[in-house]
mmCIF file of C-alpha atoms in Angstrom:
data_model
loop_
_atom_site.group_PDB
_atom_site.id
_atom_site.type_symbol
_atom_site.label_atom_id
_atom_site.label_comp_id
_atom_site.label_asym_id
_atom_site.label_seq_id
_atom_site.Cartn_x
_atom_site.Cartn_y
_atom_site.Cartn_z
ATOM 1 C CA UNK Q 1317 25.653 -6.236 -1.187
ATOM 2 C CA UNK Q 1318 25.492 -2.432 -1.234
ATOM 3 C CA UNK Q 1319 29.108 -2.343 -0.055
ATOM 4 C CA UNK Q 1320 30.326 -4.718 -2.767
ATOM 5 C CA UNK Q 1321 28.602 -2.751 -5.517
ATOM 6 C CA UNK Q 1322 30.041 0.628 -4.472
ATOM 7 C CA UNK Q 1323 33.523 1.991 -5.088
ATOM 8 C CA UNK Q 1324 35.571 4.671 -3.363
ATOM 9 C CA UNK Q 1325 34.132 6.832 -0.594
ATOM 10 C CA UNK Q 1326 30.523 5.595 -1.113
ATOM 11 C CA UNK Q 1327 31.715 2.370 0.535
ATOM 12 C CA UNK Q 1328 32.420 4.374 3.679
ATOM 13 C CA UNK Q 1329 28.890 5.799 3.566
ATOM 14 C CA UNK Q 1330 27.383 2.305 3.298
ATOM 15 C CA UNK Q 1331 29.303 1.100 6.359
ATOM 16 C CA UNK Q 1332 28.419 4.191 8.379
ATOM 17 C CA UNK Q 1333 24.731 3.726 7.552
ATOM 18 C CA UNK Q 1334 24.919 0.040 8.503
ATOM 19 C CA UNK Q 1335 26.603 0.840 11.806
ATOM 20 C CA UNK Q 1336 23.973 3.462 12.566
ATOM 21 C CA UNK Q 1337 21.151 0.990 11.848
ATOM 22 C CA UNK Q 1338 22.797 -1.595 14.103
ATOM 23 C CA UNK Q 1339 23.113 0.954 16.898
ATOM 24 C CA UNK Q 1340 19.411 1.858 16.655
ATOM 25 C CA UNK Q 1341 18.192 -1.715 16.169
ATOM 26 C CA UNK Q 1342 15.610 -3.103 13.767
ATOM 27 C CA UNK Q 1343 12.285 -1.314 13.604
ATOM 28 C CA UNK Q 1344 9.396 -2.526 11.424
ATOM 29 C CA UNK Q 1345 8.385 1.102 10.918
ATOM 30 C CA UNK Q 1346 11.702 1.749 9.186
ATOM 31 C CA UNK Q 1347 11.373 -1.282 6.887
ATOM 32 C CA UNK Q 1348 9.798 0.383 3.842
ATOM 33 C CA UNK Q 1349 8.949 -2.786 1.910
ATOM 34 C CA UNK Q 1350 7.959 -5.034 4.828
ATOM 35 C CA UNK Q 1351 4.165 -4.892 4.243
ATOM 36 C CA UNK Q 1352 4.665 -5.692 0.570
ATOM 37 C CA UNK Q 1353 6.994 -8.645 1.223
ATOM 38 C CA UNK Q 1354 4.570 -10.070 3.768
ATOM 39 C CA UNK Q 1355 1.628 -9.610 1.390
ATOM 40 C CA UNK Q 1356 3.384 -11.464 -1.427
ATOM 41 C CA UNK Q 1357 4.201 -14.354 0.900
ATOM 42 C CA UNK Q 1358 0.630 -14.487 2.225
ATOM 43 C CA UNK Q 1359 -0.713 -14.554 -1.332
ATOM 44 C CA UNK Q 1360 1.097 -17.814 -2.039
ATOM 45 C CA UNK Q 1361 0.733 -19.424 1.370
ATOM 46 C CA UNK Q 1362 -3.014 -18.862 1.361
ATOM 47 C CA UNK Q 1363 -3.421 -19.639 -2.369
ATOM 48 C CA UNK Q 1364 -5.140 -16.338 -3.062
ATOM 49 C CA UNK Q 1365 -5.911 -14.706 -6.400
ATOM 50 C CA UNK Q 1366 -3.423 -12.066 -7.541
ATOM 51 C CA UNK Q 1367 -6.216 -9.465 -7.579
ATOM 52 C CA UNK Q 1368 -6.214 -9.675 -3.768
ATOM 53 C CA UNK Q 1369 -2.910 -7.771 -3.756
ATOM 54 C CA UNK Q 1370 -4.874 -4.584 -4.392
ATOM 55 C CA UNK Q 1371 -6.350 -4.877 -0.888
ATOM 56 C CA UNK Q 1372 -3.038 -3.676 0.526
ATOM 57 C CA UNK Q 1373 -3.256 -0.362 -1.337
ATOM 58 C CA UNK Q 1374 -6.456 0.616 0.457
ATOM 59 C CA UNK Q 1375 -4.808 0.145 3.853
ATOM 60 C CA UNK Q 1376 -1.750 2.313 3.227
ATOM 61 C CA UNK Q 1377 -1.440 5.607 5.094
ATOM 62 C CA UNK Q 1378 2.187 6.434 4.279
ATOM 63 C CA UNK Q 1379 2.285 8.722 1.231
ATOM 64 C CA UNK Q 1380 5.610 7.352 0.022
ATOM 65 C CA UNK Q 1381 4.217 3.819 0.097
ATOM 66 C CA UNK Q 1382 1.050 5.023 -1.630
ATOM 67 C CA UNK Q 1383 3.241 6.372 -4.435
ATOM 68 C CA UNK Q 1384 5.657 3.421 -4.701
ATOM 69 C CA UNK Q 1385 3.556 0.321 -4.066
ATOM 70 C CA UNK Q 1386 1.142 0.422 -7.066
ATOM 71 C CA UNK Q 1387 3.935 -0.022 -9.617
ATOM 72 C CA UNK Q 1388 5.454 -2.851 -7.568
ATOM 73 C CA UNK Q 1389 2.134 -4.647 -7.215
ATOM 74 C CA UNK Q 1390 1.525 -4.238 -10.945
ATOM 75 C CA UNK Q 1391 4.972 -5.671 -11.663
ATOM 76 C CA UNK Q 1392 4.341 -8.647 -9.395
ATOM 77 C CA UNK Q 1393 1.007 -9.338 -11.065
ATOM 78 C CA UNK Q 1394 2.739 -9.335 -14.453
ATOM 79 C CA UNK Q 1395 5.304 -11.783 -13.135
ATOM 80 C CA UNK Q 1396 2.546 -14.081 -11.862
ATOM 81 C CA UNK Q 1397 0.648 -13.966 -15.137
ATOM 82 C CA UNK Q 1398 -1.057 -17.336 -15.517
ATOM 83 C CA UNK Q 1399 1.709 -19.327 -13.868
ATOM 84 C CA UNK Q 1400 0.712 -22.305 -11.772
ATOM 85 C CA UNK Q 1401 2.703 -21.733 -8.578
ATOM 86 C CA UNK Q 1402 2.862 -23.631 -5.299
ATOM 87 C CA UNK Q 1403 4.435 -22.417 -2.069
ATOM 88 C CA UNK Q 1404 7.153 -24.019 0.049
ATOM 89 C CA UNK Q 1405 9.146 -22.475 2.894
ATOM 90 C CA UNK Q 1406 12.420 -21.129 1.458
ATOM 91 C CA UNK Q 1407 15.684 -21.994 3.230
ATOM 92 C CA UNK Q 1408 17.508 -19.347 5.275
ATOM 93 C CA UNK Q 1409 21.062 -19.182 6.535
ATOM 94 C CA UNK Q 1410 24.084 -16.996 7.270
ATOM 95 C CA UNK Q 1411 27.391 -16.425 5.548
ATOM 96 C CA UNK Q 1412 30.312 -15.728 7.882
ATOM 97 C CA UNK Q 1413 33.782 -14.520 7.045
ATOM 98 C CA UNK Q 1414 36.433 -12.425 8.827
ATOM 99 C CA UNK Q 1415 34.093 -11.633 11.712
ATOM 100 C CA UNK Q 1416 31.276 -10.498 9.427
ATOM 101 C CA UNK Q 1417 27.919 -12.297 9.518
ATOM 102 C CA UNK Q 1418 25.551 -11.811 6.587
ATOM 103 C CA UNK Q 1419 21.943 -13.001 6.838
ATOM 104 C CA UNK Q 1420 20.697 -14.787 3.715
ATOM 105 C CA UNK Q 1421 16.896 -14.664 3.754
ATOM 106 C CA UNK Q 1422 15.191 -15.033 0.368
ATOM 107 C CA UNK Q 1423 11.492 -14.294 0.693
ATOM 108 C CA UNK Q 1424 9.864 -16.767 -1.676
ATOM 109 C CA UNK Q 1425 9.837 -20.512 -2.200
ATOM 110 C CA UNK Q 1426 7.835 -21.271 -5.351
ATOM 111 C CA UNK Q 1427 7.422 -24.509 -7.257
ATOM 112 C CA UNK Q 1428 7.244 -23.688 -10.962
ATOM 113 C CA UNK Q 1429 6.986 -26.447 -13.559
ATOM 114 C CA UNK Q 1430 8.140 -28.988 -10.988
ATOM 115 C CA UNK Q 1431 11.263 -27.016 -9.993
ATOM 116 C CA UNK Q 1432 11.709 -25.449 -6.557
ATOM 117 C CA UNK Q 1433 12.707 -21.811 -7.024
ATOM 118 C CA UNK Q 1434 14.152 -19.860 -4.093
ATOM 119 C CA UNK Q 1435 13.675 -16.175 -4.851
ATOM 120 C CA UNK Q 1436 15.012 -12.915 -3.440
ATOM 121 C CA UNK Q 1437 12.801 -9.894 -4.132
ATOM 122 C CA UNK Q 1438 14.330 -6.701 -5.521
ATOM 123 C CA UNK Q 1439 12.133 -3.621 -5.099
ATOM 124 C CA UNK Q 1440 14.426 -0.649 -5.682
ATOM 125 C CA UNK Q 1441 14.068 1.696 -8.652
ATOM 126 C CA UNK Q 1442 17.857 1.641 -9.077
ATOM 127 C CA UNK Q 1443 18.791 -0.616 -11.990
ATOM 128 C CA UNK Q 1444 19.695 -4.123 -10.917
ATOM 129 C CA UNK Q 1445 23.363 -4.280 -11.900
ATOM 130 C CA UNK Q 1446 25.178 -7.448 -12.907
ATOM 131 C CA UNK Q 1447 27.512 -7.178 -9.917
ATOM 132 C CA UNK Q 1448 24.558 -6.928 -7.517
ATOM 133 C CA UNK Q 1449 22.877 -9.910 -9.161
ATOM 134 C CA UNK Q 1450 26.063 -11.956 -9.083
ATOM 135 C CA UNK Q 1451 26.681 -11.129 -5.411
ATOM 136 C CA UNK Q 1452 23.168 -12.027 -4.233
ATOM 137 C CA UNK Q 1453 22.982 -15.224 -6.264
ATOM 138 C CA UNK Q 1454 26.474 -16.324 -5.244
ATOM 139 C CA UNK Q 1455 25.677 -15.903 -1.542
ATOM 140 C CA UNK Q 1456 22.480 -17.913 -1.923
ATOM 141 C CA UNK Q 1457 24.330 -20.640 -3.832
ATOM 142 C CA UNK Q 1458 27.144 -20.747 -1.258
ATOM 143 C CA UNK Q 1459 24.963 -20.809 1.861
ATOM 144 C CA UNK Q 1460 21.672 -22.398 0.827
ATOM 145 C CA UNK Q 1461 22.731 -24.761 -1.924
ATOM 146 C CA UNK Q 1462 22.964 -27.744 0.419
ATOM 147 C CA UNK Q 1463 19.919 -27.002 2.568
ATOM 148 C CA UNK Q 1464 17.540 -29.664 1.354
ATOM 149 C CA UNK Q 1465 17.762 -28.831 -2.363
ATOM 150 C CA UNK Q 1466 17.993 -29.054 -5.240
ATOM 151 C CA UNK Q 1467 16.882 -25.470 -5.665
ATOM 152 C CA UNK Q 1468 16.974 -22.977 -8.511
ATOM 153 C CA UNK Q 1469 18.032 -19.634 -7.034
ATOM 154 C CA UNK Q 1470 16.814 -16.374 -8.479
ATOM 155 C CA UNK Q 1471 16.214 -12.663 -8.031
ATOM 156 C CA UNK Q 1472 12.895 -11.141 -8.998
ATOM 157 C CA UNK Q 1473 13.151 -7.564 -10.286
ATOM 158 C CA UNK Q 1474 9.632 -6.786 -9.118
ATOM 159 C CA UNK Q 1475 9.147 -3.482 -10.953
ATOM 160 C CA UNK Q 1476 10.073 -5.059 -14.268
ATOM 161 C CA UNK Q 1477 8.448 -8.467 -13.609
ATOM 162 C CA UNK Q 1478 11.737 -10.151 -14.483
ATOM 163 C CA UNK Q 1479 13.093 -13.279 -12.798
ATOM 164 C CA UNK Q 1480 16.871 -13.684 -13.103
ATOM 165 C CA UNK Q 1481 18.009 -17.229 -12.369
ATOM 166 C CA UNK Q 1482 21.415 -18.353 -11.157
ATOM 167 C CA UNK Q 1483 23.654 -20.335 -13.479
ATOM 168 C CA UNK Q 1484 25.222 -22.122 -10.499
ATOM 169 C CA UNK Q 1485 27.929 -21.621 -7.900
ATOM 170 C CA UNK Q 1486 30.962 -19.694 -9.196
ATOM 171 C CA UNK Q 1487 34.113 -20.386 -7.102
ATOM 172 C CA UNK Q 1488 35.980 -17.517 -8.759
ATOM 173 C CA UNK Q 1489 33.666 -14.985 -7.076
ATOM 174 C CA UNK Q 1490 34.437 -16.088 -3.541
ATOM 175 C CA UNK Q 1491 37.821 -14.307 -3.236
ATOM 176 C CA UNK Q 1492 36.076 -11.057 -4.174
ATOM 177 C CA UNK Q 1493 33.357 -11.522 -1.543
ATOM 178 C CA UNK Q 1494 35.866 -12.566 1.103
ATOM 179 C CA UNK Q 1495 38.059 -9.549 0.364
ATOM 180 C CA UNK Q 1496 35.071 -7.213 0.548
ATOM 181 C CA UNK Q 1497 34.013 -8.790 3.855
ATOM 182 C CA UNK Q 1498 37.441 -8.089 5.347
ATOM 183 C CA UNK Q 1499 37.335 -4.515 4.077
ATOM 184 C CA UNK Q 1500 33.814 -3.974 5.454
ATOM 185 C CA UNK Q 1501 34.829 -5.285 8.875
ATOM 186 C CA UNK Q 1502 37.954 -3.110 8.984
ATOM 187 C CA UNK Q 1503 36.004 0.052 8.146
ATOM 188 C CA UNK Q 1504 33.151 -0.897 10.510
ATOM 189 C CA UNK Q 1505 35.566 -1.231 13.434
ATOM 190 C CA UNK Q 1506 37.112 2.178 12.803
ATOM 191 C CA UNK Q 1507 34.309 4.384 11.509
ATOM 192 C CA UNK Q 1508 32.865 6.816 14.031
ATOM 193 C CA UNK Q 1509 29.204 7.714 14.197
ATOM 194 C CA UNK Q 1510 28.197 11.324 14.607
ATOM 195 C CA UNK Q 1511 27.314 12.141 18.187
ATOM 196 C CA UNK Q 1512 23.575 12.841 18.652
ATOM 197 C CA UNK Q 1513 22.655 16.501 19.124
ATOM 198 C CA UNK Q 1514 21.496 17.209 22.670
ATOM 199 C CA UNK Q 1515 17.927 18.404 23.181
ATOM 200 C CA UNK Q 1516 17.635 22.166 22.909
ATOM 201 C CA UNK Q 1517 20.912 22.531 20.992
ATOM 202 C CA UNK Q 1518 20.800 24.783 17.950
ATOM 203 C CA UNK Q 1519 23.246 24.261 15.097
#
């Protein structure tokens, strides 16, 4: 998604960062929003009151999380409001094209007013652009639309307590995503990572 929403040389930066993360491997310590995602899921699975979200703040030791999480928790509480929500396990899947595999893992499955909503959480302070929204929603529609639905797919802008719902699958977007996938794969195969600096080396 980051690659699709960039233009010019920033695309190269996105691929280089992705390749570096793949080389290192996934680490929970490097997943900045992991505790918050897990806490939101636990809230619904365990049918807890939204005030229980504040418990997470008292357990944080990372100063960056201490600074960022309160606004996100406040935004999520505003989204919850007085809604009557019930949990279900959201579908997951992968989108594959031109050798590229993209994991599609929305975090929330919430029944609202009798409709099953499958929701991807957006935490970043960067404004949620239309292209980013369209890309995320299109991938969910394309991959998860037939997995036991019907579902209503959406993105929750957590900071702003705003749920953006999909208007349905848009076939005209697929050539764009397929072209971007080919471009990503081409750059990924050719981009070189910087060699690690040996211990004791001064630059």
